[in-house]
mmCIF file of C-alpha atoms and ligand atoms in Angstrom:
data_model
loop_
_atom_site.group_PDB
_atom_site.id
_atom_site.type_symbol
_atom_site.label_atom_id
_atom_site.label_comp_id
_atom_site.label_asym_id
_atom_site.label_seq_id
_atom_site.Cartn_x
_atom_site.Cartn_y
_atom_site.Cartn_z
ATOM 1 C CA UNK A 1 29.941 10.209 -4.793
ATOM 2 C CA UNK A 2 27.781 9.201 -7.713
ATOM 3 C CA UNK A 3 24.051 8.760 -7.067
ATOM 4 C CA UNK A 4 21.499 7.399 -9.513
ATOM 5 C CA UNK A 5 18.030 8.828 -8.819
ATOM 6 C CA UNK A 6 15.365 6.624 -10.345
ATOM 7 C CA UNK A 7 11.978 7.878 -11.536
ATOM 8 C CA UNK A 8 9.447 6.107 -13.704
ATOM 9 C CA UNK A 9 5.865 7.029 -12.974
ATOM 10 C CA UNK A 10 3.985 10.258 -12.405
ATOM 11 C CA UNK A 11 4.146 10.245 -8.581
ATOM 12 C CA UNK A 12 7.943 9.885 -8.701
ATOM 13 C CA UNK A 13 8.761 13.137 -10.442
ATOM 14 C CA UNK A 14 7.708 15.509 -7.644
ATOM 15 C CA UNK A 15 9.783 13.369 -5.248
ATOM 16 C CA UNK A 16 13.075 13.440 -7.149
ATOM 17 C CA UNK A 17 12.816 17.163 -7.957
ATOM 18 C CA UNK A 18 13.584 18.454 -4.419
ATOM 19 C CA UNK A 19 16.361 15.894 -4.030
ATOM 20 C CA UNK A 20 18.050 17.209 -7.175
ATOM 21 C CA UNK A 21 17.722 20.751 -5.858
ATOM 22 C CA UNK A 22 19.103 19.779 -2.441
ATOM 23 C CA UNK A 23 22.089 18.063 -4.104
ATOM 24 C CA UNK A 24 22.850 21.239 -6.073
ATOM 25 C CA UNK A 25 22.600 23.310 -2.895
ATOM 26 C CA UNK A 26 24.885 20.891 -1.058
ATOM 27 C CA UNK A 27 27.473 21.011 -3.833
ATOM 28 C CA UNK A 28 27.426 24.814 -3.918
ATOM 29 C CA UNK A 29 27.932 24.985 -0.174
ATOM 30 C CA UNK A 30 30.578 22.279 0.047
ATOM 31 C CA UNK A 31 33.208 24.129 -2.050
ATOM 32 C CA UNK A 32 34.099 21.000 -3.946
ATOM 33 C CA UNK A 33 35.005 18.970 -0.859
ATOM 34 C CA UNK A 34 32.297 16.321 -1.004
ATOM 35 C CA UNK A 35 30.574 16.684 -4.341
ATOM 36 C CA UNK A 36 27.539 14.557 -5.115
ATOM 37 C CA UNK A 37 26.845 13.675 -8.716
ATOM 38 C CA UNK A 38 23.158 13.119 -9.497
ATOM 39 C CA UNK A 39 22.424 10.892 -12.489
ATOM 40 C CA UNK A 40 18.712 10.767 -13.338
ATOM 41 C CA UNK A 41 17.385 7.548 -14.807
ATOM 42 C CA UNK A 42 13.811 7.606 -16.151
ATOM 43 C CA UNK A 43 12.500 4.092 -16.669
ATOM 44 C CA UNK A 44 9.701 5.182 -19.015
ATOM 45 C CA UNK A 45 6.970 3.369 -17.006
ATOM 46 C CA UNK A 46 4.850 6.443 -17.684
ATOM 47 C CA UNK A 47 5.509 7.868 -21.127
ATOM 48 C CA UNK A 48 2.581 10.042 -22.278
ATOM 49 C CA UNK A 49 3.582 13.704 -22.509
ATOM 50 C CA UNK A 50 1.005 14.653 -19.856
ATOM 51 C CA UNK A 51 2.029 11.847 -17.486
ATOM 52 C CA UNK A 52 5.772 12.495 -17.689
ATOM 53 C CA UNK A 53 7.322 15.248 -19.838
ATOM 54 C CA UNK A 54 5.192 18.096 -18.434
ATOM 55 C CA UNK A 55 6.346 17.212 -14.923
ATOM 56 C CA UNK A 56 10.010 17.631 -15.863
ATOM 57 C CA UNK A 57 9.183 21.069 -17.282
ATOM 58 C CA UNK A 58 6.929 22.179 -14.404
ATOM 59 C CA UNK A 59 9.205 20.941 -11.654
ATOM 60 C CA UNK A 60 12.335 22.194 -13.367
ATOM 61 C CA UNK A 61 14.044 18.783 -13.297
ATOM 62 C CA UNK A 62 17.059 18.339 -15.567
ATOM 63 C CA UNK A 63 16.184 16.061 -18.505
ATOM 64 C CA UNK A 64 16.900 12.409 -17.648
ATOM 65 C CA UNK A 65 20.505 11.363 -18.250
ATOM 66 C CA UNK A 66 19.244 7.936 -19.258
ATOM 67 C CA UNK A 67 15.809 6.962 -20.561
ATOM 68 C CA UNK A 68 14.985 3.251 -20.451
ATOM 69 C CA UNK A 69 11.735 3.443 -22.488
ATOM 70 C CA UNK A 70 10.182 0.335 -20.940
ATOM 71 C CA UNK A 71 6.536 1.428 -21.397
ATOM 72 C CA UNK A 72 3.457 -0.517 -20.345
ATOM 73 C CA UNK A 73 2.970 -4.198 -19.692
ATOM 74 C CA UNK A 74 1.820 -6.666 -17.082
ATOM 75 C CA UNK A 75 3.522 -6.347 -13.702
ATOM 76 C CA UNK A 76 6.007 -9.130 -14.459
ATOM 77 C CA UNK A 77 6.775 -7.831 -17.918
ATOM 78 C CA UNK A 78 7.161 -4.201 -16.823
ATOM 79 C CA UNK A 79 9.259 -5.012 -13.733
ATOM 80 C CA UNK A 80 11.391 -7.456 -15.727
ATOM 81 C CA UNK A 81 12.046 -4.992 -18.560
ATOM 82 C CA UNK A 82 13.067 -2.288 -16.088
ATOM 83 C CA UNK A 83 15.447 -4.718 -14.372
ATOM 84 C CA UNK A 84 17.152 -5.730 -17.614
ATOM 85 C CA UNK A 85 17.616 -2.143 -18.779
ATOM 86 C CA UNK A 86 18.497 -0.734 -15.365
ATOM 87 C CA UNK A 87 21.170 -3.375 -14.801
ATOM 88 C CA UNK A 88 22.855 -2.257 -18.028
ATOM 89 C CA UNK A 89 22.666 1.364 -16.874
ATOM 90 C CA UNK A 90 24.229 0.509 -13.519
ATOM 91 C CA UNK A 91 27.065 -1.445 -15.160
ATOM 92 C CA UNK A 92 27.761 1.595 -17.331
ATOM 93 C CA UNK A 93 27.473 4.305 -14.699
ATOM 94 C CA UNK A 94 28.844 2.367 -11.704
ATOM 95 C CA UNK A 95 27.070 4.453 -9.076
ATOM 96 C CA UNK A 96 27.964 4.537 -5.374
ATOM 97 C CA UNK A 97 24.300 4.593 -4.448
ATOM 98 C CA UNK A 98 20.899 4.074 -6.050
ATOM 99 C CA UNK A 99 18.082 6.239 -4.732
ATOM 100 C CA UNK A 100 14.513 5.100 -5.311
ATOM 101 C CA UNK A 101 11.277 6.810 -4.308
ATOM 102 C CA UNK A 102 7.732 5.666 -3.556
ATOM 103 C CA UNK A 103 6.183 2.323 -4.352
ATOM 104 C CA UNK A 104 5.802 1.863 -8.096
ATOM 105 C CA UNK A 105 7.137 -1.000 -10.207
ATOM 106 C CA UNK A 106 10.177 1.120 -11.130
ATOM 107 C CA UNK A 107 11.019 1.412 -7.408
ATOM 108 C CA UNK A 108 11.253 -2.311 -6.668
ATOM 109 C CA UNK A 109 12.862 -3.157 -10.036
ATOM 110 C CA UNK A 110 15.711 -0.664 -9.575
ATOM 111 C CA UNK A 111 16.205 -1.541 -5.904
ATOM 112 C CA UNK A 112 16.457 -5.242 -6.705
ATOM 113 C CA UNK A 113 19.015 -4.693 -9.452
ATOM 114 C CA UNK A 114 21.170 -2.406 -7.308
ATOM 115 C CA UNK A 115 21.030 -4.693 -4.319
ATOM 116 C CA UNK A 116 22.220 -7.690 -6.361
ATOM 117 C CA UNK A 117 25.084 -5.621 -7.751
ATOM 118 C CA UNK A 118 26.019 -4.752 -4.130
ATOM 119 C CA UNK A 119 25.219 -1.095 -4.716
ATOM 120 C CA UNK A 120 23.685 0.504 -1.590
ATOM 121 C CA UNK A 121 20.031 1.462 -1.961
ATOM 122 C CA UNK A 122 18.315 4.478 -0.410
ATOM 123 C CA UNK A 123 14.514 4.297 -0.263
ATOM 124 C CA UNK A 124 12.690 7.576 0.107
ATOM 125 C CA UNK A 125 9.181 7.170 1.582
ATOM 126 C CA UNK A 126 10.056 3.915 3.345
ATOM 127 C CA UNK A 127 7.901 2.124 5.901
ATOM 128 C CA UNK A 128 4.420 3.066 4.643
ATOM 129 C CA UNK A 129 2.027 0.113 4.955
ATOM 130 C CA UNK A 130 -1.626 -0.348 4.010
ATOM 131 C CA UNK A 131 -1.441 -3.986 5.268
ATOM 132 C CA UNK A 132 -3.308 -4.923 2.101
ATOM 133 C CA UNK A 133 -1.154 -7.257 0.054
ATOM 134 C CA UNK A 134 -3.598 -7.237 -2.860
ATOM 135 C CA UNK A 135 -2.224 -3.795 -3.697
ATOM 136 C CA UNK A 136 0.749 -4.064 -6.065
ATOM 137 C CA UNK A 137 2.245 -1.020 -4.341
ATOM 138 C CA UNK A 138 2.209 -2.780 -0.943
ATOM 139 C CA UNK A 139 4.336 -5.621 -2.333
ATOM 140 C CA UNK A 140 6.684 -3.041 -3.865
ATOM 141 C CA UNK A 141 6.967 -1.228 -0.503
ATOM 142 C CA UNK A 142 7.642 -4.340 1.563
ATOM 143 C CA UNK A 143 10.280 -5.728 -0.772
ATOM 144 C CA UNK A 144 12.049 -2.436 -1.435
ATOM 145 C CA UNK A 145 12.361 -1.762 2.296
ATOM 146 C CA UNK A 146 13.676 -5.268 2.954
ATOM 147 C CA UNK A 147 16.685 -4.694 0.670
ATOM 148 C CA UNK A 148 17.359 -0.985 1.258
ATOM 149 C CA UNK A 149 20.324 0.313 3.242
ATOM 150 C CA UNK A 150 18.952 3.789 3.912
ATOM 151 C CA UNK A 151 15.289 4.005 4.808
ATOM 152 C CA UNK A 152 14.015 7.580 4.774
ATOM 153 C CA UNK A 153 10.604 7.908 6.397
ATOM 154 C CA UNK A 154 7.862 10.541 6.511
ATOM 155 C CA UNK A 155 6.314 9.778 9.923
ATOM 156 C CA UNK A 156 6.764 7.896 13.210
ATOM 157 C CA UNK A 157 4.318 5.140 12.175
ATOM 158 C CA UNK A 158 6.607 4.263 9.269
ATOM 159 C CA UNK A 159 9.564 3.904 11.642
ATOM 160 C CA UNK A 160 7.495 1.580 13.837
ATOM 161 C CA UNK A 161 6.468 -0.551 10.833
ATOM 162 C CA UNK A 162 10.078 -0.981 9.771
ATOM 163 C CA UNK A 163 11.282 -1.847 13.266
ATOM 164 C CA UNK A 164 8.539 -4.511 13.521
ATOM 165 C CA UNK A 165 9.799 -5.998 10.251
ATOM 166 C CA UNK A 166 13.295 -6.302 11.705
ATOM 167 C CA UNK A 167 14.989 -3.397 9.904
ATOM 168 C CA UNK A 168 17.945 -2.197 12.003
ATOM 169 C CA UNK A 169 17.194 1.095 13.713
ATOM 170 C CA UNK A 170 20.445 2.685 12.540
ATOM 171 C CA UNK A 171 19.289 2.380 8.904
ATOM 172 C CA UNK A 172 16.021 4.285 9.490
ATOM 173 C CA UNK A 173 15.911 8.087 9.241
ATOM 174 C CA UNK A 174 12.790 10.150 9.912
ATOM 175 C CA UNK A 175 13.257 13.076 7.542
ATOM 176 C CA UNK A 176 9.782 14.333 6.551
ATOM 177 C CA UNK A 177 8.092 14.232 3.180
ATOM 178 C CA UNK A 178 9.758 15.122 -0.120
ATOM 179 C CA UNK A 179 6.388 15.352 -1.848
ATOM 180 C CA UNK A 180 5.535 18.162 0.564
ATOM 181 C CA UNK A 181 8.880 19.803 -0.263
ATOM 182 C CA UNK A 182 7.634 20.121 -3.843
ATOM 183 C CA UNK A 183 4.213 21.299 -2.752
ATOM 184 C CA UNK A 184 5.537 24.091 -0.548
ATOM 185 C CA UNK A 185 8.159 25.105 -3.108
ATOM 186 C CA UNK A 186 5.578 25.559 -5.889
ATOM 187 C CA UNK A 187 2.519 26.610 -3.896
ATOM 188 C CA UNK A 188 2.857 30.326 -4.393
ATOM 189 C CA UNK A 189 3.408 30.102 -8.136
ATOM 190 C CA UNK A 190 0.462 27.696 -8.499
ATOM 191 C CA UNK A 191 -1.722 30.093 -6.509
ATOM 192 C CA UNK A 192 -1.164 32.784 -9.146
ATOM 193 C CA UNK A 193 -2.160 30.453 -11.982
ATOM 194 C CA UNK A 194 -5.800 30.763 -13.117
ATOM 195 C CA UNK A 195 -6.335 27.303 -14.478
ATOM 196 C CA UNK A 196 -10.141 27.535 -14.295
ATOM 197 C CA UNK A 197 -10.058 30.366 -16.816
ATOM 198 C CA UNK A 198 -7.923 28.229 -19.091
ATOM 199 C CA UNK A 199 -10.117 25.127 -18.771
ATOM 200 C CA UNK A 200 -13.410 27.016 -19.415
ATOM 201 C CA UNK A 201 -15.616 24.391 -17.776
ATOM 202 C CA UNK A 202 -19.318 25.189 -18.013
ATOM 203 C CA UNK A 203 -20.862 26.035 -14.637
ATOM 204 C CA UNK A 204 -17.591 25.850 -12.689
ATOM 205 C CA UNK A 205 -16.274 28.898 -10.857
ATOM 206 C CA UNK A 206 -14.306 29.753 -7.733
ATOM 207 C CA UNK A 207 -17.354 31.281 -6.115
ATOM 208 C CA UNK A 208 -19.590 28.180 -6.227
ATOM 209 C CA UNK A 209 -16.606 25.983 -5.686
ATOM 210 C CA UNK A 210 -15.870 22.516 -7.008
ATOM 211 C CA UNK A 211 -14.732 19.069 -5.993
ATOM 212 C CA UNK A 212 -11.516 17.751 -7.546
ATOM 213 C CA UNK A 213 -11.507 14.001 -8.255
ATOM 214 C CA UNK A 214 -8.741 11.538 -9.137
ATOM 215 C CA UNK A 215 -9.105 7.798 -9.547
ATOM 216 C CA UNK A 216 -6.707 5.179 -10.838
ATOM 217 C CA UNK A 217 -6.134 2.295 -8.382
ATOM 218 C CA UNK A 218 -6.568 -1.022 -10.232
ATOM 219 C CA UNK A 219 -8.805 -2.308 -7.396
ATOM 220 C CA UNK A 220 -11.186 0.624 -8.008
ATOM 221 C CA UNK A 221 -11.124 0.962 -11.779
ATOM 222 C CA UNK A 222 -10.306 -2.377 -13.354
ATOM 223 C CA UNK A 223 -13.711 -4.046 -13.047
ATOM 224 C CA UNK A 224 -17.206 -2.808 -13.688
ATOM 225 C CA UNK A 225 -18.300 -4.034 -10.207
ATOM 226 C CA UNK A 226 -15.742 -1.783 -8.502
ATOM 227 C CA UNK A 227 -15.940 1.234 -10.802
ATOM 228 C CA UNK A 228 -19.725 1.479 -11.059
ATOM 229 C CA UNK A 229 -20.555 2.183 -7.360
ATOM 230 C CA UNK A 230 -17.824 4.815 -7.265
ATOM 231 C CA UNK A 231 -19.133 6.552 -10.373
ATOM 232 C CA UNK A 232 -22.685 6.365 -8.980
ATOM 233 C CA UNK A 233 -21.491 8.097 -5.818
ATOM 234 C CA UNK A 234 -19.630 10.710 -7.879
ATOM 235 C CA UNK A 235 -22.816 11.412 -9.888
ATOM 236 C CA UNK A 236 -24.620 11.974 -6.588
ATOM 237 C CA UNK A 237 -21.857 14.354 -5.393
ATOM 238 C CA UNK A 238 -22.165 16.280 -8.674
ATOM 239 C CA UNK A 239 -25.757 17.151 -7.698
ATOM 240 C CA UNK A 240 -24.296 19.214 -4.837
ATOM 241 C CA UNK A 241 -21.208 20.666 -6.480
ATOM 242 C CA UNK A 242 -19.433 20.453 -9.874
ATOM 243 C CA UNK A 243 -16.781 17.730 -10.050
ATOM 244 C CA UNK A 244 -13.550 18.223 -12.023
ATOM 245 C CA UNK A 245 -12.060 14.879 -12.974
ATOM 246 C CA UNK A 246 -8.621 14.744 -14.658
ATOM 247 C CA UNK A 247 -8.695 11.151 -15.867
ATOM 248 C CA UNK A 248 -5.666 8.827 -15.603
ATOM 249 C CA UNK A 249 -5.097 6.810 -18.836
ATOM 250 C CA UNK A 250 -5.837 3.498 -17.076
ATOM 251 C CA UNK A 251 -9.151 4.872 -15.828
ATOM 252 C CA UNK A 252 -10.035 6.485 -19.159
ATOM 253 C CA UNK A 253 -9.730 3.096 -20.871
ATOM 254 C CA UNK A 254 -11.991 1.434 -18.298
ATOM 255 C CA UNK A 255 -14.590 4.215 -18.205
ATOM 256 C CA UNK A 256 -14.903 3.932 -21.974
ATOM 257 C CA UNK A 257 -14.996 0.127 -21.886
ATOM 258 C CA UNK A 258 -17.780 0.082 -19.258
ATOM 259 C CA UNK A 259 -19.584 3.127 -20.815
ATOM 260 C CA UNK A 260 -19.317 5.015 -17.531
ATOM 261 C CA UNK A 261 -17.722 8.212 -18.817
ATOM 262 C CA UNK A 262 -20.846 10.281 -18.286
ATOM 263 C CA UNK A 263 -22.714 12.188 -15.591
ATOM 264 C CA UNK A 264 -24.209 15.644 -15.311
ATOM 265 C CA UNK A 265 -21.911 18.065 -13.525
ATOM 266 C CA UNK A 266 -18.845 15.821 -13.912
ATOM 267 C CA UNK A 267 -16.126 17.406 -16.049
ATOM 268 C CA UNK A 268 -13.889 14.693 -17.515
ATOM 269 C CA UNK A 269 -10.590 16.263 -18.585
ATOM 270 C CA UNK A 270 -7.092 15.105 -19.587
ATOM 271 C CA UNK A 271 -4.492 14.482 -16.824
ATOM 272 C CA UNK A 272 -3.027 17.827 -15.741
ATOM 273 C CA UNK A 273 0.510 19.081 -15.266
ATOM 274 C CA UNK A 274 1.802 19.452 -11.697
ATOM 275 C CA UNK A 275 1.285 23.200 -11.636
ATOM 276 C CA UNK A 276 -2.225 23.074 -13.077
ATOM 277 C CA UNK A 277 -3.303 20.304 -10.737
ATOM 278 C CA UNK A 278 -1.857 22.092 -7.710
ATOM 279 C CA UNK A 279 -3.556 25.290 -8.736
ATOM 280 C CA UNK A 280 -6.933 23.489 -8.945
ATOM 281 C CA UNK A 281 -6.332 21.677 -5.661
ATOM 282 C CA UNK A 282 -5.486 24.913 -3.818
ATOM 283 C CA UNK A 283 -8.908 26.339 -4.612
ATOM 284 C CA UNK A 284 -11.002 23.159 -4.386
ATOM 285 C CA UNK A 285 -13.756 22.943 -1.800
ATOM 286 C CA UNK A 286 -12.691 19.346 -1.244
ATOM 287 C CA UNK A 287 -10.917 16.496 -2.985
ATOM 288 C CA UNK A 288 -11.998 12.915 -3.640
ATOM 289 C CA UNK A 289 -9.189 10.532 -4.535
ATOM 290 C CA UNK A 290 -7.659 7.077 -4.327
ATOM 291 C CA UNK A 291 -4.122 8.449 -4.714
ATOM 292 C CA UNK A 292 -1.536 8.131 -1.962
ATOM 293 C CA UNK A 293 0.241 11.448 -2.386
ATOM 294 C CA UNK A 294 -2.917 13.551 -2.647
ATOM 295 C CA UNK A 295 -3.954 12.411 0.851
ATOM 296 C CA UNK A 296 -0.741 14.035 2.105
ATOM 297 C CA UNK A 297 -1.002 17.184 0.001
ATOM 298 C CA UNK A 298 -4.585 17.935 1.104
ATOM 299 C CA UNK A 299 -3.566 17.468 4.737
ATOM 300 C CA UNK A 300 -0.867 20.111 4.386
ATOM 301 C CA UNK A 301 -3.214 22.448 2.487
ATOM 302 C CA UNK A 302 -5.963 21.858 5.095
ATOM 303 C CA UNK A 303 -8.460 20.867 2.396
ATOM 304 C CA UNK A 304 -10.920 18.062 3.229
ATOM 305 C CA UNK A 305 -10.023 14.815 1.460
ATOM 306 C CA UNK A 306 -12.446 11.909 0.965
ATOM 307 C CA UNK A 307 -10.361 8.873 0.116
ATOM 308 C CA UNK A 308 -12.103 6.299 -2.072
ATOM 309 C CA UNK A 309 -10.376 3.338 -0.433
ATOM 310 C CA UNK A 310 -10.935 1.152 2.624
ATOM 311 C CA UNK A 311 -7.305 1.272 3.762
ATOM 312 C CA UNK A 312 -4.479 3.766 3.655
ATOM 313 C CA UNK A 313 -0.727 3.425 3.996
ATOM 314 C CA UNK A 314 -0.746 7.006 5.289
ATOM 315 C CA UNK A 315 -2.681 6.807 8.606
ATOM 316 C CA UNK A 316 -1.075 10.017 9.818
ATOM 317 C CA UNK A 317 -3.362 11.878 7.383
ATOM 318 C CA UNK A 318 -6.381 10.324 9.135
ATOM 319 C CA UNK A 319 -5.095 10.895 12.651
ATOM 320 C CA UNK A 320 -3.676 14.380 12.226
ATOM 321 C CA UNK A 321 -4.843 15.571 8.834
ATOM 322 C CA UNK A 322 -7.998 16.231 6.825
ATOM 323 C CA UNK A 323 -8.363 12.752 5.369
ATOM 324 C CA UNK A 324 -11.390 10.447 5.789
ATOM 325 C CA UNK A 325 -11.688 6.947 4.303
ATOM 326 C CA UNK A 326 -15.042 6.654 2.521
ATOM 327 C CA UNK A 327 -14.319 3.798 0.056
ATOM 328 C CA UNK A 328 -17.365 3.512 -2.262
ATOM 329 C CA UNK A 329 -19.953 4.007 0.497
ATOM 330 C CA UNK A 330 -22.445 6.376 -1.124
ATOM 331 C CA UNK A 331 -24.256 7.254 2.130
ATOM 332 C CA UNK A 332 -20.997 8.055 3.920
ATOM 333 C CA UNK A 333 -19.711 10.098 0.977
ATOM 334 C CA UNK A 334 -22.878 12.183 0.814
ATOM 335 C CA UNK A 335 -22.870 12.693 4.591
ATOM 336 C CA UNK A 336 -19.309 14.015 4.439
ATOM 337 C CA UNK A 337 -20.062 16.170 1.386
ATOM 338 C CA UNK A 338 -23.008 17.746 3.190
ATOM 339 C CA UNK A 339 -20.774 18.516 6.181
ATOM 340 C CA UNK A 340 -18.214 20.140 3.917
ATOM 341 C CA UNK A 341 -20.883 22.185 2.131
ATOM 342 C CA UNK A 342 -22.104 23.422 5.528
ATOM 343 C CA UNK A 343 -18.560 24.517 6.357
ATOM 344 C CA UNK A 344 -17.862 21.853 8.977
ATOM 345 C CA UNK A 345 -15.481 19.640 6.965
ATOM 346 C CA UNK A 346 -12.607 17.913 8.765
ATOM 347 C CA UNK A 347 -9.774 20.161 9.924
ATOM 348 C CA UNK A 348 -6.270 18.965 10.590
ATOM 349 C CA UNK A 349 -2.746 19.872 11.586
ATOM 350 C CA UNK A 350 0.432 19.519 9.576
ATOM 351 C CA UNK A 351 2.439 16.416 10.616
ATOM 352 C CA UNK A 352 5.893 16.862 12.162
ATOM 353 C CA UNK A 353 8.743 17.628 9.726
ATOM 354 C CA UNK A 354 6.433 18.180 6.731
ATOM 355 C CA UNK A 355 8.119 21.539 6.394
ATOM 356 C CA UNK A 356 9.720 21.577 2.949
ATOM 357 C CA UNK A 357 13.184 20.484 4.126
ATOM 358 C CA UNK A 358 13.019 16.682 3.835
ATOM 359 C CA UNK A 359 15.266 16.499 0.763
ATOM 360 C CA UNK A 360 17.941 18.613 2.450
ATOM 361 C CA UNK A 361 17.932 16.237 5.425
ATOM 362 C CA UNK A 362 18.270 13.260 3.067
ATOM 363 C CA UNK A 363 21.188 14.781 1.195
ATOM 364 C CA UNK A 364 23.024 15.668 4.398
ATOM 365 C CA UNK A 365 22.711 12.068 5.588
ATOM 366 C CA UNK A 366 23.817 10.643 2.241
ATOM 367 C CA UNK A 367 26.771 13.015 1.996
ATOM 368 C CA UNK A 368 28.035 11.712 5.317
ATOM 369 C CA UNK A 369 27.738 8.145 4.086
ATOM 370 C CA UNK A 370 30.665 5.794 4.659
ATOM 371 C CA UNK A 371 30.971 2.737 2.412
ATOM 372 C CA UNK A 372 32.354 0.588 5.222
ATOM 373 C CA UNK A 373 29.231 1.152 7.310
ATOM 374 C CA UNK A 374 27.133 -0.939 4.918
HETATM 375 C C1 LIG B 401 1.305 3.507 -11.378
HETATM 376 C C2 LIG B 401 1.760 2.959 -10.036
HETATM 377 C C3 LIG B 401 0.933 3.555 -8.918
HETATM 378 C C4 LIG B 401 0.891 5.064 -9.028
HETATM 379 C C5 LIG B 401 0.380 5.453 -10.408
HETATM 380 C C6 LIG B 401 0.294 6.957 -10.595
HETATM 381 C C7 LIG B 401 2.681 0.669 -10.056
HETATM 382 C C8 LIG B 401 2.406 -0.729 -9.711
HETATM 383 N N1 LIG B 401 1.631 1.507 -9.978
HETATM 384 O O1 LIG B 401 0.021 3.009 -11.633
HETATM 385 O O2 LIG B 401 1.508 3.184 -7.688
HETATM 386 O O3 LIG B 401 0.060 5.605 -8.025
HETATM 387 O O4 LIG B 401 1.270 4.913 -11.375
HETATM 388 O O5 LIG B 401 -0.090 7.329 -11.874
HETATM 389 O O6 LIG B 401 3.783 0.996 -10.391
HETATM 390 N N2 LIG B 401 -0.581 4.447 -19.368
HETATM 391 C C9 LIG B 401 -0.688 5.313 -20.424
HETATM 392 N N3 LIG B 401 0.161 6.366 -20.479
HETATM 393 C C10 LIG B 401 1.103 6.594 -19.524
HETATM 394 C C11 LIG B 401 1.192 5.701 -18.464
HETATM 395 C C12 LIG B 401 0.340 4.650 -18.374
HETATM 396 O O7 LIG B 401 -1.504 5.144 -21.316
HETATM 397 O O8 LIG B 401 1.861 7.561 -19.629
HETATM 398 C C13 LIG B 401 -1.477 3.293 -19.281
HETATM 399 C C14 LIG B 401 -0.705 2.025 -19.496
HETATM 400 O O9 LIG B 401 -0.775 1.645 -20.805
HETATM 401 C C15 LIG B 401 -1.411 1.033 -18.600
HETATM 402 C C16 LIG B 401 -2.070 1.877 -17.563
HETATM 403 O O10 LIG B 401 -2.024 3.230 -17.988
HETATM 404 O O11 LIG B 401 -2.380 0.312 -19.303
HETATM 405 C C17 LIG B 401 -1.440 1.724 -16.238
HETATM 406 O O12 LIG B 401 -0.085 2.117 -16.197
HETATM 407 P P1 LIG B 401 0.912 1.460 -15.133
HETATM 408 O O13 LIG B 401 2.270 1.952 -15.388
HETATM 409 O O14 LIG B 401 0.666 0.000 -15.055
HETATM 410 O O15 LIG B 401 0.492 1.928 -13.724
HETATM 411 P P2 LIG B 401 -0.506 2.974 -13.120
HETATM 412 O O16 LIG B 401 -1.873 2.415 -13.077
HETATM 413 O O17 LIG B 401 -0.312 4.293 -13.762
#
């Protein structure tokens, strides 16, 4: 059985890595009876060395078999380019299944192409909903799920969302979270890494602690009106504790454009590799973010997470985990920061099946796949 695993943007790489490993493990154990061939296609949506290449090295992913080099563009342009190139790849490779992860433009583009070629689609991280259709990722999630044949979910809420949208129950599989597979697999190694020593940031040490910040959602960074209140709140936070801010390229452009790349106690640095970021996250006092995946990772690590958004597609991290939605509400942010500094930050529990074995469950299900069922 030939599977194409599609990755294109930074948050995809840590999701395909455990699947590749689980496929290898399956093949070793199956003694050649039901071998799965994993063909990695990188769309090139993210292309900077520190947004892509370093993740392949850190996560020990085989180099992509095919690189589509689509690069940046408007949503239509980027999605369209991926579709054109990915269709060619599918015609060449003739896979039995296309596996897509997450909610980026590469996810929907590849799913759409495969579906129209009558190639079954497996969507990993299906069913997550923010119920905010202004988010490009929400459109990508809804549409990818609507045309997928295998919907692998991370939590019960996702199953419920899919059932409400009319997805047949037999196509939905609650398997856990592949992003957490990567986290647990690399946690120990990252814990031994002293990235603070390497970064040499003035006034930042393990003893005093620090806040780790990430920011890149278009709704937060693309206009001055949205970015300014967030940066004002971050400046206020930096009066309590140093803030380390690895800046996404989209955000770097905007911060420069709006002359907001400043603030005492805020350390603006380049985007980090997976291992370096994990190492910083492990020792952070708390995290502020608008990322999806980081809300999950902090929940598993039991580190307080202040999410700079007013919705989340991952409500399980609010209900069971350490996550709190603070959006750009300065008063709320400072209140939560004070609580954390006093040692009474939010505690959580690890959601069911977030145990490092999600990819193995996925591969077992796919290996038992029958063409006639679809
Ligand atoms: C994308 C995903 C988002 C994900 C995020 C993680 C979509 C719709 N969005 O957003 O879900 O959370 O990735 O990073 O797919 N750029 C570079 N170098 C790079 C990559 C991007 O300079 O390696 C620049 C591009 O030129 C562009 C901007 O960053 O101007 C945004 O890139 P884009 O691919 O549109 O999406 P992200 O904002 O990264």
